[in-house]
Structures are given as structure tokens and as C-alpha cells.
Amino acid sequence: MENFLLSLICGVIGAVLGSFSVAQVWRVRAKQLQEERESGKKVDSTEWKKLRSLVSVKTKKDRSHCLNCNYQLKWFDLIPIISWLSLGGKCRKCCSRIGSLEFFSEILMFALFVIIFLIFNPISNGTVLVLPAIRLFILLISLVPLAIMLIYDAKWSLLPTKLLYIFNILAFIYWATGFLTVSGGFNLRSIFYLVISMMFFPLIYFVLAKISKEQWVGGGDWILAVGLIFLLPNHPVFAIFLLFLSNVVGLVFAVFQSILHFRKVKRGTQIPFGPAMILAALILLAFQQQILVFFVNLIM
């Protein structure tokens, strides 16, 4: 019962942060459009008109509101999942569609927080283990910039630089604190494993990005790969699995996109790879124990 209640609380927090993540997606997009306009670049006038109110409000006074009629949402409009369902996915005032992005983001973050809590539960025999609890907290918080980047890259094929660095810092702290919870701690083998992992995935993508001038691989993909390596167990096998699974997920995404738009994806068509990498990393994170057992049995 205790684990059920704690996992439910984690899920609710995840749903709240899922809603927050989508709100930040629109704020980051609004800021990007503003910067592009100021630099003389042409932007979509309809999109800018819809989002410009997000950059004209000071942070302290920034409250969630409908992007169509500017209705300021009340507390009962902000209850994750429930509010969207009760309003039928529409604004309470103007009845314009809010969109399913917010709803699915809340659902997925709810599920992610519950699953990760159950996998990395820091409670043993009724006692909270401090270091595992700290690592769990860092891991859950790191899901927020990941969620924002997943949505942003999927919609606009761009990984915001600031979010990349925020995520990488959190992922590095998560990786570093892992050595405090295992016997042997930090050693030369740990450094060796990390270097091999970085050379296998992030370095290869860095080289590909530079050679192709970011035509084959985006400039932010290799930076994201660095953080994802930190987030996964410190062993080169996970870098191999991450590279392989990312491409599989990317291929599935391309096929789904062609079916959705009823057209064949042409050779050379750029498909955002960030979401595929993030989804692949989350799958590996959830099944890391099974992967380690499989790998050990394979080499024995």
C-alpha cells in the first residue's frame, strides 16, 4: 500500500510537470520567434501572433492562459488530465481546441514517473536510502528538459541549446552520484567505460555533423547523446544499444510519418532524430537490468 501511494504521488507530480513541459515548449518557441524577428529572419506571422503574448509578460506575472483568447486559466483549469477531460480539450471561455499535446504529455509523464519510481524505489525495509533517493530525484527532474526537447524537436526539428546543457548537467550529476552507491566507487575502469561509450556514440555523431555540415546529423544530437550516455548505466554495451535502438525508433517514426501524411518519405528528407534518441534511452533505462543480464549470459 505504501509503494502504491508513493508511486501515485510520483505519477501526479509527473503529470503536473508534463503540463509544465508543454507550457515551456510554447514559451521557448515564442522566444525563438522573437529572436529570429529581431535578427531580420522571416517568421510565420500567424504563429507569431498566437505566441507573442508569451514573451511580453514578465516572468513573475506569467500565468497560463489560452493562446487563442488570452483567458487566464484558473486553478481548476490546471488540474492535470482531469481538467482536459472535463472540458473536452477546449478552452472554457472561447471553446477553441486546446490540443491533445497537453493531454498526452501529462499521461506519458504520469506513467514515466510511476514506472521509474517502481524501478528505482529508494525504500528498503521501510527505510529511505538517502543516496538512491537523491539519484531518483535527479533522474525524475531530468525528464522535464527531456520532455521539452522531445516535443520541440518533433515539431520544429531543433534542440534548444540551453535545455541541452541543463539536461547534460543533471545527467552528469546523476552519473557521478552513482559511484557513491556502489562498492569500489570511481576507478580507472569507470573512466575507460565512459570514454569508450562517448567515442562510440557522441563522438561519431559529432564527426558526422561536422562533415555533413549538419545535413546527416543535427548539431544538437551529439550533445544530447552525451547526456543520454551519462543517464544510462556506465557500460559501453548501453552506448551500442542506444545507437542501434535510436535508429530503429527513428525508422519507425519515418514510416509512421509517411503513413500519417499519405506520402512516401523521400531520400534526403530530414527527420528529427532527437525524439528517437530520447525514446530509445527511456526504453533502455526501464529495461537496464534485463539488458545487463542478457549481456552477461551472452558472454559467459
JSON list of N, CA and C in Angstrom, two decimals, residues 120-172:
[
{"chain": "A", "resi": 120, "resn": "PHE", "atom": "N", "xyz": [13.36, 2.24, -9.53]},
{"chain": "A", "resi": 120, "resn": "PHE", "atom": "CA", "xyz": [14.45, 2.77, -8.69]},
{"chain": "A", "resi": 120, "resn": "PHE", "atom": "C", "xyz": [13.97, 3.15, -7.30]},
{"chain": "A", "resi": 121, "resn": "ASN", "atom": "N", "xyz": [13.00, 2.42, -6.80]},
{"chain": "A", "resi": 121, "resn": "ASN", "atom": "CA", "xyz": [12.43, 2.69, -5.47]},
{"chain": "A", "resi": 121, "resn": "ASN", "atom": "C", "xyz": [13.54, 2.74, -4.40]},
{"chain": "A", "resi": 122, "resn": "PRO", "atom": "N", "xyz": [13.71, 3.90, -3.73]},
{"chain": "A", "resi": 122, "resn": "PRO", "atom": "CA", "xyz": [14.80, 4.04, -2.76]},
{"chain": "A", "resi": 122, "resn": "PRO", "atom": "C", "xyz": [14.44, 3.55, -1.36]},
{"chain": "A", "resi": 123, "resn": "ILE", "atom": "N", "xyz": [13.26, 2.95, -1.21]},
{"chain": "A", "resi": 123, "resn": "ILE", "atom": "CA", "xyz": [12.81, 2.50, 0.11]},
{"chain": "A", "resi": 123, "resn": "ILE", "atom": "C", "xyz": [13.10, 1.01, 0.27]},
{"chain": "A", "resi": 124, "resn": "SER", "atom": "N", "xyz": [13.81, 0.66, 1.34]},
{"chain": "A", "resi": 124, "resn": "SER", "atom": "CA", "xyz": [14.15, -0.73, 1.62]},
{"chain": "A", "resi": 124, "resn": "SER", "atom": "C", "xyz": [13.82, -1.06, 3.06]},
{"chain": "A", "resi": 125, "resn": "ASN", "atom": "N", "xyz": [12.93, -2.03, 3.25]},
{"chain": "A", "resi": 125, "resn": "ASN", "atom": "CA", "xyz": [12.51, -2.43, 4.61]},
{"chain": "A", "resi": 125, "resn": "ASN", "atom": "C", "xyz": [11.98, -1.25, 5.43]},
{"chain": "A", "resi": 126, "resn": "GLY", "atom": "N", "xyz": [11.23, -0.39, 4.77]},
{"chain": "A", "resi": 126, "resn": "GLY", "atom": "CA", "xyz": [10.63, 0.75, 5.46]},
{"chain": "A", "resi": 126, "resn": "GLY", "atom": "C", "xyz": [11.57, 1.92, 5.69]},
{"chain": "A", "resi": 127, "resn": "THR", "atom": "N", "xyz": [12.82, 1.82, 5.20]},
{"chain": "A", "resi": 127, "resn": "THR", "atom": "CA", "xyz": [13.80, 2.89, 5.39]},
{"chain": "A", "resi": 127, "resn": "THR", "atom": "C", "xyz": [14.13, 3.53, 4.05]},
{"chain": "A", "resi": 128, "resn": "VAL", "atom": "N", "xyz": [14.16, 4.87, 4.03]},
{"chain": "A", "resi": 128, "resn": "VAL", "atom": "CA", "xyz": [14.52, 5.59, 2.82]},
{"chain": "A", "resi": 128, "resn": "VAL", "atom": "C", "xyz": [16.04, 5.67, 2.72]},
{"chain": "A", "resi": 129, "resn": "LEU", "atom": "N", "xyz": [16.59, 5.12, 1.65]},
{"chain": "A", "resi": 129, "resn": "LEU", "atom": "CA", "xyz": [18.03, 5.18, 1.42]},
{"chain": "A", "resi": 129, "resn": "LEU", "atom": "C", "xyz": [18.35, 6.54, 0.79]},
{"chain": "A", "resi": 130, "resn": "VAL", "atom": "N", "xyz": [19.17, 7.33, 1.46]},
{"chain": "A", "resi": 130, "resn": "VAL", "atom": "CA", "xyz": [19.36, 8.73, 1.09]},
{"chain": "A", "resi": 130, "resn": "VAL", "atom": "C", "xyz": [19.93, 8.90, -0.32]},
{"chain": "A", "resi": 131, "resn": "LEU", "atom": "N", "xyz": [21.06, 8.27, -0.60]},
{"chain": "A", "resi": 131, "resn": "LEU", "atom": "CA", "xyz": [21.70, 8.45, -1.91]},
{"chain": "A", "resi": 131, "resn": "LEU", "atom": "C", "xyz": [20.83, 7.96, -3.07]},
{"chain": "A", "resi": 132, "resn": "PRO", "atom": "N", "xyz": [20.23, 6.77, -2.97]},
{"chain": "A", "resi": 132, "resn": "PRO", "atom": "CA", "xyz": [19.31, 6.34, -4.04]},
{"chain": "A", "resi": 132, "resn": "PRO", "atom": "C", "xyz": [18.13, 7.30, -4.20]},
{"chain": "A", "resi": 133, "resn": "ALA", "atom": "N", "xyz": [17.65, 7.88, -3.09]},
{"chain": "A", "resi": 133, "resn": "ALA", "atom": "CA", "xyz": [16.54, 8.83, -3.16]},
{"chain": "A", "resi": 133, "resn": "ALA", "atom": "C", "xyz": [16.97, 10.10, -3.88]},
{"chain": "A", "resi": 134, "resn": "ILE", "atom": "N", "xyz": [18.20, 10.56, -3.61]},
{"chain": "A", "resi": 134, "resn": "ILE", "atom": "CA", "xyz": [18.72, 11.75, -4.28]},
{"chain": "A", "resi": 134, "resn": "ILE", "atom": "C", "xyz": [18.87, 11.49, -5.78]},
{"chain": "A", "resi": 135, "resn": "ARG", "atom": "N", "xyz": [19.40, 10.31, -6.12]},
{"chain": "A", "resi": 135, "resn": "ARG", "atom": "CA", "xyz": [19.57, 9.95, -7.53]},
{"chain": "A", "resi": 135, "resn": "ARG", "atom": "C", "xyz": [18.22, 9.83, -8.24]},
{"chain": "A", "resi": 136, "resn": "LEU", "atom": "N", "xyz": [17.24, 9.28, -7.55]},
{"chain": "A", "resi": 136, "resn": "LEU", "atom": "CA", "xyz": [15.89, 9.17, -8.13]},
{"chain": "A", "resi": 136, "resn": "LEU", "atom": "C", "xyz": [15.33, 10.56, -8.40]},
{"chain": "A", "resi": 137, "resn": "PHE", "atom": "N", "xyz": [15.51, 11.47, -7.46]},
{"chain": "A", "resi": 137, "resn": "PHE", "atom": "CA", "xyz": [15.03, 12.85, -7.63]},
{"chain": "A", "resi": 137, "resn": "PHE", "atom": "C", "xyz": [15.68, 13.50, -8.84]},
{"chain": "A", "resi": 138, "resn": "ILE", "atom": "N", "xyz": [17.01, 13.36, -8.97]},
{"chain": "A", "resi": 138, "resn": "ILE", "atom": "CA", "xyz": [17.73, 13.94, -10.11]},
{"chain": "A", "resi": 138, "resn": "ILE", "atom": "C", "xyz": [17.24, 13.34, -11.42]},
{"chain": "A", "resi": 139, "resn": "LEU", "atom": "N", "xyz": [17.04, 12.03, -11.42]},
{"chain": "A", "resi": 139, "resn": "LEU", "atom": "CA", "xyz": [16.56, 11.33, -12.62]},
{"chain": "A", "resi": 139, "resn": "LEU", "atom": "C", "xyz": [15.19, 11.83, -13.04]},
{"chain": "A", "resi": 140, "resn": "LEU", "atom": "N", "xyz": [14.28, 11.97, -12.08]},
{"chain": "A", "resi": 140, "resn": "LEU", "atom": "CA", "xyz": [12.93, 12.43, -12.39]},
{"chain": "A", "resi": 140, "resn": "LEU", "atom": "C", "xyz": [12.94, 13.87, -12.90]},
{"chain": "A", "resi": 141, "resn": "ILE", "atom": "N", "xyz": [13.74, 14.73, -12.27]},
{"chain": "A", "resi": 141, "resn": "ILE", "atom": "CA", "xyz": [13.83, 16.12, -12.70]},
{"chain": "A", "resi": 141, "resn": "ILE", "atom": "C", "xyz": [14.41, 16.21, -14.11]},
{"chain": "A", "resi": 142, "resn": "SER", "atom": "N", "xyz": [15.36, 15.35, -14.43]},
{"chain": "A", "resi": 142, "resn": "SER", "atom": "CA", "xyz": [15.98, 15.38, -15.76]},
{"chain": "A", "resi": 142, "resn": "SER", "atom": "C", "xyz": [14.99, 15.01, -16.87]},
{"chain": "A", "resi": 143, "resn": "LEU", "atom": "N", "xyz": [13.88, 14.38, -16.51]},
{"chain": "A", "resi": 143, "resn": "LEU", "atom": "CA", "xyz": [12.87, 14.04, -17.50]},
{"chain": "A", "resi": 143, "resn": "LEU", "atom": "C", "xyz": [12.16, 15.27, -18.05]},
{"chain": "A", "resi": 144, "resn": "VAL", "atom": "N", "xyz": [12.17, 16.36, -17.27]},
{"chain": "A", "resi": 144, "resn": "VAL", "atom": "CA", "xyz": [11.47, 17.58, -17.71]},
{"chain": "A", "resi": 144, "resn": "VAL", "atom": "C", "xyz": [12.15, 18.20, -18.95]},
{"chain": "A", "resi": 145, "resn": "PRO", "atom": "N", "xyz": [13.46, 18.52, -18.89]},
{"chain": "A", "resi": 145, "resn": "PRO", "atom": "CA", "xyz": [14.08, 19.03, -20.13]},
{"chain": "A", "resi": 145, "resn": "PRO", "atom": "C", "xyz": [14.03, 18.02, -21.27]},
{"chain": "A", "resi": 146, "resn": "LEU", "atom": "N", "xyz": [14.07, 16.72, -20.94]},
{"chain": "A", "resi": 146, "resn": "LEU", "atom": "CA", "xyz": [13.95, 15.71, -22.00]},
{"chain": "A", "resi": 146, "resn": "LEU", "atom": "C", "xyz": [12.59, 15.78, -22.68]},
{"chain": "A", "resi": 147, "resn": "ALA", "atom": "N", "xyz": [11.54, 15.94, -21.89]},
{"chain": "A", "resi": 147, "resn": "ALA", "atom": "CA", "xyz": [10.18, 16.03, -22.45]},
{"chain": "A", "resi": 147, "resn": "ALA", "atom": "C", "xyz": [10.04, 17.27, -23.33]},
{"chain": "A", "resi": 148, "resn": "ILE", "atom": "N", "xyz": [10.58, 18.39, -22.85]},
{"chain": "A", "resi": 148, "resn": "ILE", "atom": "CA", "xyz": [10.50, 19.63, -23.63]},
{"chain": "A", "resi": 148, "resn": "ILE", "atom": "C", "xyz": [11.24, 19.47, -24.95]},
{"chain": "A", "resi": 149, "resn": "MET", "atom": "N", "xyz": [12.45, 18.90, -24.89]},
{"chain": "A", "resi": 149, "resn": "MET", "atom": "CA", "xyz": [13.24, 18.73, -26.11]},
{"chain": "A", "resi": 149, "resn": "MET", "atom": "C", "xyz": [12.61, 17.73, -27.07]},
{"chain": "A", "resi": 150, "resn": "LEU", "atom": "N", "xyz": [12.01, 16.68, -26.54]},
{"chain": "A", "resi": 150, "resn": "LEU", "atom": "CA", "xyz": [11.35, 15.69, -27.39]},
{"chain": "A", "resi": 150, "resn": "LEU", "atom": "C", "xyz": [10.24, 16.34, -28.20]},
{"chain": "A", "resi": 151, "resn": "ILE", "atom": "N", "xyz": [9.39, 17.11, -27.53]},
{"chain": "A", "resi": 151, "resn": "ILE", "atom": "CA", "xyz": [8.27, 17.78, -28.20]},
{"chain": "A", "resi": 151, "resn": "ILE", "atom": "C", "xyz": [8.78, 18.84, -29.18]},
{"chain": "A", "resi": 152, "resn": "TYR", "atom": "N", "xyz": [9.74, 19.64, -28.72]},
{"chain": "A", "resi": 152, "resn": "TYR", "atom": "CA", "xyz": [10.25, 20.75, -29.53]},
{"chain": "A", "resi": 152, "resn": "TYR", "atom": "C", "xyz": [10.92, 20.25, -30.81]},
{"chain": "A", "resi": 153, "resn": "ASP", "atom": "N", "xyz": [11.76, 19.23, -30.66]},
{"chain": "A", "resi": 153, "resn": "ASP", "atom": "CA", "xyz": [12.46, 18.70, -31.83]},
{"chain": "A", "resi": 153, "resn": "ASP", "atom": "C", "xyz": [11.50, 18.01, -32.79]},
{"chain": "A", "resi": 154, "resn": "ALA", "atom": "N", "xyz": [10.49, 17.34, -32.24]},
{"chain": "A", "resi": 154, "resn": "ALA", "atom": "CA", "xyz": [9.50, 16.67, -33.09]},
{"chain": "A", "resi": 154, "resn": "ALA", "atom": "C", "xyz": [8.69, 17.68, -33.91]},
{"chain": "A", "resi": 155, "resn": "LYS", "atom": "N", "xyz": [8.42, 18.85, -33.33]},
{"chain": "A", "resi": 155, "resn": "LYS", "atom": "CA", "xyz": [7.60, 19.86, -34.00]},
{"chain": "A", "resi": 155, "resn": "LYS", "atom": "C", "xyz": [8.41, 20.77, -34.93]},
{"chain": "A", "resi": 156, "resn": "TRP", "atom": "N", "xyz": [9.62, 21.16, -34.49]},
{"chain": "A", "resi": 156, "resn": "TRP", "atom": "CA", "xyz": [10.38, 22.16, -35.24]},
{"chain": "A", "resi": 156, "resn": "TRP", "atom": "C", "xyz": [11.79, 21.73, -35.61]},
{"chain": "A", "resi": 157, "resn": "SER", "atom": "N", "xyz": [12.12, 20.47, -35.41]},
{"chain": "A", "resi": 157, "resn": "SER", "atom": "CA", "xyz": [13.43, 19.92, -35.79]},
{"chain": "A", "resi": 157, "resn": "SER", "atom": "C", "xyz": [14.59, 20.74, -35.24]},
{"chain": "A", "resi": 158, "resn": "LEU", "atom": "N", "xyz": [14.51, 21.06, -33.96]},
{"chain": "A", "resi": 158, "resn": "LEU", "atom": "CA", "xyz": [15.55, 21.86, -33.31]},
{"chain": "A", "resi": 158, "resn": "LEU", "atom": "C", "xyz": [15.61, 21.50, -31.83]},
{"chain": "A", "resi": 159, "resn": "LEU", "atom": "N", "xyz": [16.84, 21.35, -31.32]},
{"chain": "A", "resi": 159, "resn": "LEU", "atom": "CA", "xyz": [17.05, 21.10, -29.90]},
{"chain": "A", "resi": 159, "resn": "LEU", "atom": "C", "xyz": [17.59, 22.38, -29.27]},
{"chain": "A", "resi": 160, "resn": "PRO", "atom": "N", "xyz": [16.80, 23.04, -28.41]},
{"chain": "A", "resi": 160, "resn": "PRO", "atom": "CA", "xyz": [17.25, 24.29, -27.78]},
{"chain": "A", "resi": 160, "resn": "PRO", "atom": "C", "xyz": [18.54, 24.09, -26.98]},
{"chain": "A", "resi": 161, "resn": "THR", "atom": "N", "xyz": [19.52, 24.96, -27.24]},
{"chain": "A", "resi": 161, "resn": "THR", "atom": "CA", "xyz": [20.85, 24.81, -26.64]},
{"chain": "A", "resi": 161, "resn": "THR", "atom": "C", "xyz": [20.83, 24.84, -25.12]},
{"chain": "A", "resi": 162, "resn": "LYS", "atom": "N", "xyz": [20.11, 25.79, -24.54]},
{"chain": "A", "resi": 162, "resn": "LYS", "atom": "CA", "xyz": [20.08, 25.92, -23.08]},
{"chain": "A", "resi": 162, "resn": "LYS", "atom": "C", "xyz": [19.52, 24.66, -22.42]},
{"chain": "A", "resi": 163, "resn": "LEU", "atom": "N", "xyz": [18.49, 24.10, -23.02]},
{"chain": "A", "resi": 163, "resn": "LEU", "atom": "CA", "xyz": [17.90, 22.88, -22.47]},
{"chain": "A", "resi": 163, "resn": "LEU", "atom": "C", "xyz": [18.86, 21.70, -22.57]},
{"chain": "A", "resi": 164, "resn": "LEU", "atom": "N", "xyz": [19.63, 21.66, -23.64]},
{"chain": "A", "resi": 164, "resn": "LEU", "atom": "CA", "xyz": [20.63, 20.60, -23.79]},
{"chain": "A", "resi": 164, "resn": "LEU", "atom": "C", "xyz": [21.65, 20.65, -22.66]},
{"chain": "A", "resi": 165, "resn": "TYR", "atom": "N", "xyz": [22.12, 21.85, -22.34]},
{"chain": "A", "resi": 165, "resn": "TYR", "atom": "CA", "xyz": [23.13, 21.99, -21.29]},
{"chain": "A", "resi": 165, "resn": "TYR", "atom": "C", "xyz": [22.54, 21.73, -19.90]},
{"chain": "A", "resi": 166, "resn": "ILE", "atom": "N", "xyz": [21.31, 22.17, -19.69]},
{"chain": "A", "resi": 166, "resn": "ILE", "atom": "CA", "xyz": [20.65, 21.89, -18.40]},
{"chain": "A", "resi": 166, "resn": "ILE", "atom": "C", "xyz": [20.51, 20.39, -18.20]},
{"chain": "A", "resi": 167, "resn": "PHE", "atom": "N", "xyz": [20.06, 19.70, -19.25]},
{"chain": "A", "resi": 167, "resn": "PHE", "atom": "CA", "xyz": [19.91, 18.25, -19.15]},
{"chain": "A", "resi": 167, "resn": "PHE", "atom": "C", "xyz": [21.25, 17.56, -18.93]},
{"chain": "A", "resi": 168, "resn": "ASN", "atom": "N", "xyz": [22.28, 17.99, -19.67]},
{"chain": "A", "resi": 168, "resn": "ASN", "atom": "CA", "xyz": [23.59, 17.36, -19.54]},
{"chain": "A", "resi": 168, "resn": "ASN", "atom": "C", "xyz": [24.18, 17.53, -18.15]},
{"chain": "A", "resi": 169, "resn": "ILE", "atom": "N", "xyz": [23.95, 18.69, -17.54]},
{"chain": "A", "resi": 169, "resn": "ILE", "atom": "CA", "xyz": [24.44, 18.92, -16.17]},
{"chain": "A", "resi": 169, "resn": "ILE", "atom": "C", "xyz": [23.73, 17.97, -15.20]},
{"chain": "A", "resi": 170, "resn": "LEU", "atom": "N", "xyz": [22.41, 17.87, -15.33]},
{"chain": "A", "resi": 170, "resn": "LEU", "atom": "CA", "xyz": [21.64, 16.96, -14.46]},
{"chain": "A", "resi": 170, "resn": "LEU", "atom": "C", "xyz": [22.08, 15.51, -14.67]},
{"chain": "A", "resi": 171, "resn": "ALA", "atom": "N", "xyz": [22.27, 15.13, -15.93]},
{"chain": "A", "resi": 171, "resn": "ALA", "atom": "CA", "xyz": [22.67, 13.76, -16.24]},
{"chain": "A", "resi": 171, "resn": "ALA", "atom": "C", "xyz": [24.06, 13.45, -15.69]},
{"chain": "A", "resi": 172, "resn": "PHE", "atom": "N", "xyz": [24.97, 14.43, -15.77]},
{"chain": "A", "resi": 172, "resn": "PHE", "atom": "CA", "xyz": [26.32, 14.23, -15.24]},
{"chain": "A", "resi": 172, "resn": "PHE", "atom": "C", "xyz": [26.28, 14.05, -13.72]}
]
